PDB file of C-alpha atoms in Angstrom:
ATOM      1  CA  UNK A 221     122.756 118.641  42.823  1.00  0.00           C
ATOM      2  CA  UNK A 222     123.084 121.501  46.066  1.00  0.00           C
ATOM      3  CA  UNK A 223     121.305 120.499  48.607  1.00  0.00           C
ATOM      4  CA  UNK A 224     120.238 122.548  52.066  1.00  0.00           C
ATOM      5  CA  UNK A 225     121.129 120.823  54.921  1.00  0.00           C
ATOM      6  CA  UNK A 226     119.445 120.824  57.952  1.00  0.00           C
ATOM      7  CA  UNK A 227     120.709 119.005  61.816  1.00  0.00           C
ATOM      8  CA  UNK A 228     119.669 117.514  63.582  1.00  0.00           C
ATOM      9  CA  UNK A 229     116.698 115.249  61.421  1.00  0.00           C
ATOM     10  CA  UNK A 230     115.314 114.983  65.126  1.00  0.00           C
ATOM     11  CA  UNK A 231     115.426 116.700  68.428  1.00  0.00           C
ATOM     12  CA  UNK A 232     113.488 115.908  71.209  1.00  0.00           C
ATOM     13  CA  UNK A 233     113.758 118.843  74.407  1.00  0.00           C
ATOM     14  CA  UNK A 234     111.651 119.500  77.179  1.00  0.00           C
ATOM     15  CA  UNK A 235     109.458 122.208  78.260  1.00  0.00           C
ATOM     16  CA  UNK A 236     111.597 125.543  78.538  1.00  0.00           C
ATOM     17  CA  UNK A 237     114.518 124.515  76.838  1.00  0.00           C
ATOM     18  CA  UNK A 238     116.372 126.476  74.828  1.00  0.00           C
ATOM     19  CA  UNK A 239     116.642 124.967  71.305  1.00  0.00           C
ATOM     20  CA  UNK A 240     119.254 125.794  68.081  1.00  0.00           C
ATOM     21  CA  UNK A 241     118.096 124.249  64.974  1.00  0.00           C
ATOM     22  CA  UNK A 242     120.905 124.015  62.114  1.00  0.00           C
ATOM     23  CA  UNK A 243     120.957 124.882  58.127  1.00  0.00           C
ATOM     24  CA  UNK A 244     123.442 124.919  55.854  1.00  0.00           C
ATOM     25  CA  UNK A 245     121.945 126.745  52.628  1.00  0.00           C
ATOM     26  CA  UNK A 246     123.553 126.073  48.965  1.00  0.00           C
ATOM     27  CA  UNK A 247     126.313 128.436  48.583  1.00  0.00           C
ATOM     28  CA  UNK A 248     125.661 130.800  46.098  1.00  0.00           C
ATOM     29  CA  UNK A 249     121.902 131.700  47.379  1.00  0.00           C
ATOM     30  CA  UNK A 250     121.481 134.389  49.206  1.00  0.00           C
ATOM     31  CA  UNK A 251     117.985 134.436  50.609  1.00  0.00           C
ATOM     32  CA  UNK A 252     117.374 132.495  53.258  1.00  0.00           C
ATOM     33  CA  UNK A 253     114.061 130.957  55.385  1.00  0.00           C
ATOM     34  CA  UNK A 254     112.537 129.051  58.219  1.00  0.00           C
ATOM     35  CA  UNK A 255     109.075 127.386  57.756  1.00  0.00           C
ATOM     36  CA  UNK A 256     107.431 125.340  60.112  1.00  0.00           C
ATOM     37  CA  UNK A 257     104.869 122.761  59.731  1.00  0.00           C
ATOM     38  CA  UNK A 258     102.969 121.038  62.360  1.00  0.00           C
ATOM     39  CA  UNK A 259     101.427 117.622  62.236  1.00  0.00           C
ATOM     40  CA  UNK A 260      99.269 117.289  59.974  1.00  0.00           C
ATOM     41  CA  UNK A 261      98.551 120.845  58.975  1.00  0.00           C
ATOM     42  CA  UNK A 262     100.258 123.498  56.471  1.00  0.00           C
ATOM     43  CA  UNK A 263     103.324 124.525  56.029  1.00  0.00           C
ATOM     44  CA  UNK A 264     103.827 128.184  57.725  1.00  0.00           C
ATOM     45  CA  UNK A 265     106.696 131.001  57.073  1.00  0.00           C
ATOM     46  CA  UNK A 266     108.245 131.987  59.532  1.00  0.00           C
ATOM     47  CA  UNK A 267     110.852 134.182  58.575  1.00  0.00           C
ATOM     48  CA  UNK A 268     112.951 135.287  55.521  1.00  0.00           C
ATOM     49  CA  UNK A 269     116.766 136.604  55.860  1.00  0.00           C
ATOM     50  CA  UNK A 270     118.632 138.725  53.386  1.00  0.00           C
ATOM     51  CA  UNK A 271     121.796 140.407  53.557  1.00  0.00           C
ATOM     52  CA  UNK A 272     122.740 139.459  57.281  1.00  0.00           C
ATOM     53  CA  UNK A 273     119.551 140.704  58.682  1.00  0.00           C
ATOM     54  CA  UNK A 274     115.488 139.827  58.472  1.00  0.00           C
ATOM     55  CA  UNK A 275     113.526 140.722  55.889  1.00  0.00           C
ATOM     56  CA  UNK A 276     109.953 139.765  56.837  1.00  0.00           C
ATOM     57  CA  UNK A 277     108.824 137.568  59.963  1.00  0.00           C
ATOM     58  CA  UNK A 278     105.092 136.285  60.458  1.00  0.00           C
ATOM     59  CA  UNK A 279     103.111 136.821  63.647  1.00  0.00           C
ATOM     60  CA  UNK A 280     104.364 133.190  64.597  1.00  0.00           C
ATOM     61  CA  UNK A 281     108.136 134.573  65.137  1.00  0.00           C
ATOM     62  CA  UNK A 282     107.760 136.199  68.364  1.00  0.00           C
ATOM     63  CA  UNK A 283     110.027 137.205  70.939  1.00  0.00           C
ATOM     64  CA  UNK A 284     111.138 133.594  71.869  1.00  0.00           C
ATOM     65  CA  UNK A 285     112.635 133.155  68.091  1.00  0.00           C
ATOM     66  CA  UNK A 286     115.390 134.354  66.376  1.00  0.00           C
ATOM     67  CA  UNK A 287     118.124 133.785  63.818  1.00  0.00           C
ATOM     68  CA  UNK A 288     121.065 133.870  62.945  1.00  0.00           C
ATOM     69  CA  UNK A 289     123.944 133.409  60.266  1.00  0.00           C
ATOM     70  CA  UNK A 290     127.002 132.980  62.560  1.00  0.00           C
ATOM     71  CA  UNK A 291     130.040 132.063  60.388  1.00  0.00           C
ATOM     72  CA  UNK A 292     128.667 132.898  57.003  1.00  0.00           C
ATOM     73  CA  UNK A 293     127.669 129.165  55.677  1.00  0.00           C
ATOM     74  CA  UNK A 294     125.156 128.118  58.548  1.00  0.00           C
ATOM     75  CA  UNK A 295     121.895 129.746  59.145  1.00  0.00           C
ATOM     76  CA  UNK A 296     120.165 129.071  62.652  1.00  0.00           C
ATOM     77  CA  UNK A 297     116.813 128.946  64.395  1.00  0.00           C
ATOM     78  CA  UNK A 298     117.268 129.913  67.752  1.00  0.00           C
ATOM     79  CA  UNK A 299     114.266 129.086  70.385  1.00  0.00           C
ATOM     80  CA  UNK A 300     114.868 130.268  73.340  1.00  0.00           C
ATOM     81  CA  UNK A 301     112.419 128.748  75.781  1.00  0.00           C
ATOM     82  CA  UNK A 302     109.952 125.960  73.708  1.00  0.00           C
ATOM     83  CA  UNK A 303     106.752 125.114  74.324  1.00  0.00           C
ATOM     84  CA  UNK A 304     104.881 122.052  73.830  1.00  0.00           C
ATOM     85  CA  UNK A 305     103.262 123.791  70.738  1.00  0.00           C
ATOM     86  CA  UNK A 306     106.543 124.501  69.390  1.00  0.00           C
ATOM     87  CA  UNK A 307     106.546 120.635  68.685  1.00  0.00           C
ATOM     88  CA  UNK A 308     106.615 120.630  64.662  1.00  0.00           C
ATOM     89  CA  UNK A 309     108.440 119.810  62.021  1.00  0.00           C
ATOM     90  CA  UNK A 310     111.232 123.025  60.930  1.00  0.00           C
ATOM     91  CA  UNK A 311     112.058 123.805  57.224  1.00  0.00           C
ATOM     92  CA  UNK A 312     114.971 125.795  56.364  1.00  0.00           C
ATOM     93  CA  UNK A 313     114.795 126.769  52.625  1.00  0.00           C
ATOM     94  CA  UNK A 314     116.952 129.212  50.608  1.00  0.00           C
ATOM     95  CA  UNK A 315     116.812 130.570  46.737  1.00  0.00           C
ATOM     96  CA  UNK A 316     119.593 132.819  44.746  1.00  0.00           C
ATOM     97  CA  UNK A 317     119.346 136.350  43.817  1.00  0.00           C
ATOM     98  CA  UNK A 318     116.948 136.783  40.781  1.00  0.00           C
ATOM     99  CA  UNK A 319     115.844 133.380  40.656  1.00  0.00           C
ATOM    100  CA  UNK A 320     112.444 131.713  42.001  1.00  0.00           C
ATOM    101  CA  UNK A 321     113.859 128.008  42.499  1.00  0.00           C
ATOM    102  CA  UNK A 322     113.304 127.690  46.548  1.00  0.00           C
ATOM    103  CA  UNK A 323     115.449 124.744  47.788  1.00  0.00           C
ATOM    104  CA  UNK A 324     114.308 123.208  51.011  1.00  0.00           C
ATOM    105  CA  UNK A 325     116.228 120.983  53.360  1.00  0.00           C
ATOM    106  CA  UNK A 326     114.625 117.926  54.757  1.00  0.00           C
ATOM    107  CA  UNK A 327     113.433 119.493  58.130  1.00  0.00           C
ATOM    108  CA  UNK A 328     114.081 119.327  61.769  1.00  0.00           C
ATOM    109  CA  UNK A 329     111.520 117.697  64.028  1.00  0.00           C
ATOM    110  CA  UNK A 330     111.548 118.891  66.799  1.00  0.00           C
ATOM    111  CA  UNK A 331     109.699 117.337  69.940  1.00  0.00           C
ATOM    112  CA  UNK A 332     108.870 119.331  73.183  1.00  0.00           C
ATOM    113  CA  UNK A 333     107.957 116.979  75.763  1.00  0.00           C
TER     114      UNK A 333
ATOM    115  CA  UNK B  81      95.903 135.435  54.825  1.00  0.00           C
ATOM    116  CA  UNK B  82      94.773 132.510  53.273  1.00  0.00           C
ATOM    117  CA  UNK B  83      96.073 131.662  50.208  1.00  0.00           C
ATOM    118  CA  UNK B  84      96.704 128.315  48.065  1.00  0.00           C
ATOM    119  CA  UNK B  85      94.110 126.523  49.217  1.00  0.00           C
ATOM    120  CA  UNK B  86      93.984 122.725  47.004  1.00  0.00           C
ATOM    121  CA  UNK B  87      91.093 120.298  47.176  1.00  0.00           C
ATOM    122  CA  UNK B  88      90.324 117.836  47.552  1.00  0.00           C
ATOM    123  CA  UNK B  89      91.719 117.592  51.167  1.00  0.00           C
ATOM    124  CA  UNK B  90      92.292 113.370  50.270  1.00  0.00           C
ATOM    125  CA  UNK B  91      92.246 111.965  47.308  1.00  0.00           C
ATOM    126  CA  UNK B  92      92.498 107.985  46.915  1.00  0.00           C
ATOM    127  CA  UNK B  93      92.933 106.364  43.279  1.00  0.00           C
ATOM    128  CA  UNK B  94      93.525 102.789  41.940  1.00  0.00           C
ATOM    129  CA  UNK B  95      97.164 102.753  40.487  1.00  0.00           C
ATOM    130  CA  UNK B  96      97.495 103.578  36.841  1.00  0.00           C
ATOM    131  CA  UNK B  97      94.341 106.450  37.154  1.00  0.00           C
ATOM    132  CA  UNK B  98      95.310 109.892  36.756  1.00  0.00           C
ATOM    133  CA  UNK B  99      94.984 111.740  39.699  1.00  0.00           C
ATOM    134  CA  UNK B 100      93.748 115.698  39.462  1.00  0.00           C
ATOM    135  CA  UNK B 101      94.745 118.126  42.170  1.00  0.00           C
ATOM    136  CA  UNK B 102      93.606 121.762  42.376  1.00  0.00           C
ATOM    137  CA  UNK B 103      94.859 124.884  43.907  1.00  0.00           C
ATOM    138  CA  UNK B 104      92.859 128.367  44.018  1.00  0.00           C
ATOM    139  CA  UNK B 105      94.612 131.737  45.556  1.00  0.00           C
ATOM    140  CA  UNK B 106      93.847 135.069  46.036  1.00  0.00           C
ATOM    141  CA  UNK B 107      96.561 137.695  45.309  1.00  0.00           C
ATOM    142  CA  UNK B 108      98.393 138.463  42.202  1.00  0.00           C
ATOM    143  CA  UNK B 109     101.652 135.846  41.686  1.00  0.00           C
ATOM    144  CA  UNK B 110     104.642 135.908  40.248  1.00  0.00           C
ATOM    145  CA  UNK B 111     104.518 132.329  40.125  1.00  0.00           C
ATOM    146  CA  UNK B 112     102.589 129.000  41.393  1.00  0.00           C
ATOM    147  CA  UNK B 113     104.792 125.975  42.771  1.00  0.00           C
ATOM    148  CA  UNK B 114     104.106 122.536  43.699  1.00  0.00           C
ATOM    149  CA  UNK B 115     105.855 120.448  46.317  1.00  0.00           C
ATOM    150  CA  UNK B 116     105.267 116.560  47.199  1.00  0.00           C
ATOM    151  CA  UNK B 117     105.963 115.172  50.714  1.00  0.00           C
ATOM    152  CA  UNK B 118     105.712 112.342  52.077  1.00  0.00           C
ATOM    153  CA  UNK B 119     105.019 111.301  55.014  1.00  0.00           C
ATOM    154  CA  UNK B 120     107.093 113.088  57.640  1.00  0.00           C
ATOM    155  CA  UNK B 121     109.566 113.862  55.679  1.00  0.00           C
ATOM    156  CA  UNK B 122     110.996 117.068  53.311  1.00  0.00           C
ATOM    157  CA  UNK B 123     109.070 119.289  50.718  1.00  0.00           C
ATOM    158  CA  UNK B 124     110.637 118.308  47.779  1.00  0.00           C
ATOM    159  CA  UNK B 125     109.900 120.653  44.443  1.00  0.00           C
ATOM    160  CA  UNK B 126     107.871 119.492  42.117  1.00  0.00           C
ATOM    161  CA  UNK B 127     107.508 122.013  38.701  1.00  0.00           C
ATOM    162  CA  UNK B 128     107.083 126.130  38.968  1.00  0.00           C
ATOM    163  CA  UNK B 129     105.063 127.222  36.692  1.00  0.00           C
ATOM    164  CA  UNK B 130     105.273 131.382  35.804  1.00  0.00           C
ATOM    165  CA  UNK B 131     102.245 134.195  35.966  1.00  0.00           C
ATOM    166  CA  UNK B 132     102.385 134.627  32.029  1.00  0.00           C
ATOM    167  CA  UNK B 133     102.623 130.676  31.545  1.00  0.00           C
ATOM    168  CA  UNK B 134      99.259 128.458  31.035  1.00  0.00           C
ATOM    169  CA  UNK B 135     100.051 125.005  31.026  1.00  0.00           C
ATOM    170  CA  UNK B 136     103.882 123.063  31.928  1.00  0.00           C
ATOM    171  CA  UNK B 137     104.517 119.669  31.724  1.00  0.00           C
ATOM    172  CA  UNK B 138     107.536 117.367  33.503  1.00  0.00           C
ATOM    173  CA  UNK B 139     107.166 113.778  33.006  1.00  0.00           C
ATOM    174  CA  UNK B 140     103.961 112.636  34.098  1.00  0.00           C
ATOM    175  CA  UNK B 141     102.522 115.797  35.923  1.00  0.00           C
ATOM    176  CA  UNK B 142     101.025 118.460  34.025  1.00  0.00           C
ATOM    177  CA  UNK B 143     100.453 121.372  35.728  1.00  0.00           C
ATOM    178  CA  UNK B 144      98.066 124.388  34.534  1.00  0.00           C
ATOM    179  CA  UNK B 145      97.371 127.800  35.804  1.00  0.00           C
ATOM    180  CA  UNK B 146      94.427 130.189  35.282  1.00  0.00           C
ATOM    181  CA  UNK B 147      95.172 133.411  36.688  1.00  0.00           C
ATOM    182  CA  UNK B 148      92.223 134.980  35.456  1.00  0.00           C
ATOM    183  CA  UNK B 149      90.112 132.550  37.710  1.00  0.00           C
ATOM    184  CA  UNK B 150      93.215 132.456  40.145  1.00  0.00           C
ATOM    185  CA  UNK B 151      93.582 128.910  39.902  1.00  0.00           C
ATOM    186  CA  UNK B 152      96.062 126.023  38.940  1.00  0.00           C
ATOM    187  CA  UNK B 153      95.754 121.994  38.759  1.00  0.00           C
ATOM    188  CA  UNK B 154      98.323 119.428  39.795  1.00  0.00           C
ATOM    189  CA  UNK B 155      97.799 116.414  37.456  1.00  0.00           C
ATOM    190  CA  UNK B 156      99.534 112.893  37.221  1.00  0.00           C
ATOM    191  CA  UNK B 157      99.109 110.815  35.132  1.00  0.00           C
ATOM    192  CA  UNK B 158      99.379 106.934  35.263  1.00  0.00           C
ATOM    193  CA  UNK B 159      99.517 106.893  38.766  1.00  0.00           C
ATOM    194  CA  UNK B 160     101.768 104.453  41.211  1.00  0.00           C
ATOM    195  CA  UNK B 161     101.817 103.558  44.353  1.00  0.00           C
ATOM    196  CA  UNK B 162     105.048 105.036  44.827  1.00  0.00           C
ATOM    197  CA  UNK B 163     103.251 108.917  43.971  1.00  0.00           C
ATOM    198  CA  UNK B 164     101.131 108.451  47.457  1.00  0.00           C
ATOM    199  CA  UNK B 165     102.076 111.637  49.417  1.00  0.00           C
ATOM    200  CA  UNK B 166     100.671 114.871  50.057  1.00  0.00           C
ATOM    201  CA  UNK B 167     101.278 117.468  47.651  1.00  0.00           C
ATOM    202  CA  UNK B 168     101.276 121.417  48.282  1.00  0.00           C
ATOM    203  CA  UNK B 169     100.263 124.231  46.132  1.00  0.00           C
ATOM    204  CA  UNK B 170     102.609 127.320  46.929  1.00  0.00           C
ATOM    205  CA  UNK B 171     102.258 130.924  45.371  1.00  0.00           C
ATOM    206  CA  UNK B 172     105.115 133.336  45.374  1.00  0.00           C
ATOM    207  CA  UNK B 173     104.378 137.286  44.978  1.00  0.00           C
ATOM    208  CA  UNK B 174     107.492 137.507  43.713  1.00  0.00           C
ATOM    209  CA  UNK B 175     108.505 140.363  45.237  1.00  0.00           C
ATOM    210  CA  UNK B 176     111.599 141.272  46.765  1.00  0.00           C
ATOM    211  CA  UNK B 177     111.993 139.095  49.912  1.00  0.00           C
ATOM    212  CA  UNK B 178     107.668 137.986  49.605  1.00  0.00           C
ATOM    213  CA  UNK B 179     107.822 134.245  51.185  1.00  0.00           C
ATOM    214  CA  UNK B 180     105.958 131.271  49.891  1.00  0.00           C
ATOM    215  CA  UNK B 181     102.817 130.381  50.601  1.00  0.00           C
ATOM    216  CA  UNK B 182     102.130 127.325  51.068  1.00  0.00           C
ATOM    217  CA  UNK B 183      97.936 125.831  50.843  1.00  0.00           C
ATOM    218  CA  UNK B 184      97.384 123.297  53.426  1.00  0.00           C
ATOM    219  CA  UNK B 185      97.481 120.025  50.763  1.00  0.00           C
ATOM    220  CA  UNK B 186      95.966 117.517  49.029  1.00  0.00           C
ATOM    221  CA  UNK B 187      96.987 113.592  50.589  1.00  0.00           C
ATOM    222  CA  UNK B 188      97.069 111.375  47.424  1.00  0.00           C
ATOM    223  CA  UNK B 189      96.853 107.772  48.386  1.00  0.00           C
ATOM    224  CA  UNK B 190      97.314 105.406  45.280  1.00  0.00           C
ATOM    225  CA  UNK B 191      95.903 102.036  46.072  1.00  0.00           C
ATOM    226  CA  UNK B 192      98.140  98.925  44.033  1.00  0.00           C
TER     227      UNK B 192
END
């Protein structure tokens, strides 16, 4: 079955580090999105991509985020100088044209120390 | 917004009790979805189930939706130990490029 795939499972960085989180979304889908989840709370959109460019973006994706779909199969997180709140776990999820079946890859963690 | 919400927040059964999770929301849907996780790890998809649908069944979950009460249940039945995880209501608007939203759980623990 197609799977998203997301590197690396674990990333630790420290304070003002620049960080690139990695997806590879199935093929033939053409919607793509970031979520994030910190411990112990809810999963949170961040942003949705369509078409080489951003559809929608919550109030979370501010300045210091951004994305990115550099060679046509990856699909990046980009932030630019983390925070310790930044520390979370990152979901990159992606669905075809038409269809409602989201498929999410097994997240990033990321770690800001 | 908030949106999705489930309760209980925890849940804890003996194994082989069914185990009833529920999910109320506040805008109109396109569709409901629920997602297991366990601990630390991915959001793996459970069952969608659509606005004009009532009740959808896959294996031992049966999931039901209410839209005139804006409501839907998670429930498993013959619970293991092997279903402890936390499991997420998500609605989807269904429009054009309309994220998920995801409630902030329910964390099933089924005792052996």
């Amino acid at each position: 079955e197609p799977e998203v795939t997301q590197t690396p499972s674990h990333q630790v960085t420290q304070m003002g580090q620049e960080v690139i989180l990695r997806c590879v979304p199935i093929s033939n889908h053409l919607y793509f999105y970031w979520y994030r989840q910190i411990l112990g709370q809810k999963v949170e959109f961040l942003v949705s991509f369509y078409n080489n460019e951003i559809s929608e973006k919550s109030e979370i994706f501010d300045d210091q985020f951004s994305v990115e779909r550099p060679d046509g199969s990856n699909f990046t997180l980009k932030i630019r100088s983390t925070k310790l709140e930044d520390s979370a776990m990152y979901f990159c999820a992606s669905r075809p044209t038409g269809g409602n079946g989201y498929t999410f890859g097994s997240g990033t963690r990321l770690t800001v120390v | 917004s908030q949106q999705g919400e489930e309760d209980p927040q925890a849940l804890s059964i003996q194994e082989g009790e069914n185990a009833t999770m529920n999910c109320s929301y506040k805008t109109s849907i396109n569709n409901l979805q629920w997602y297991r996780q366990n601990s630390g790890r991915g959001l793996v998809h459970l069952i969608l189930i659509r606005s004009n649908e009532r009740e959808k069944h896959s294996g031992r979950l049966r999931v039901t939706l209410d839209t005139s009460k804006k409501s839907s249940s998670l429930l498993i039945t013959a619970s293991r130990a092997a279903d402890t995880a936390s499991y997420f209501c998500a609605t989807d608007e269904g429009s054009g490029n309309t994220p998920l939203v995801f409630g902030k759980g329910t964390r099933l623990s089924v005792i052996a």
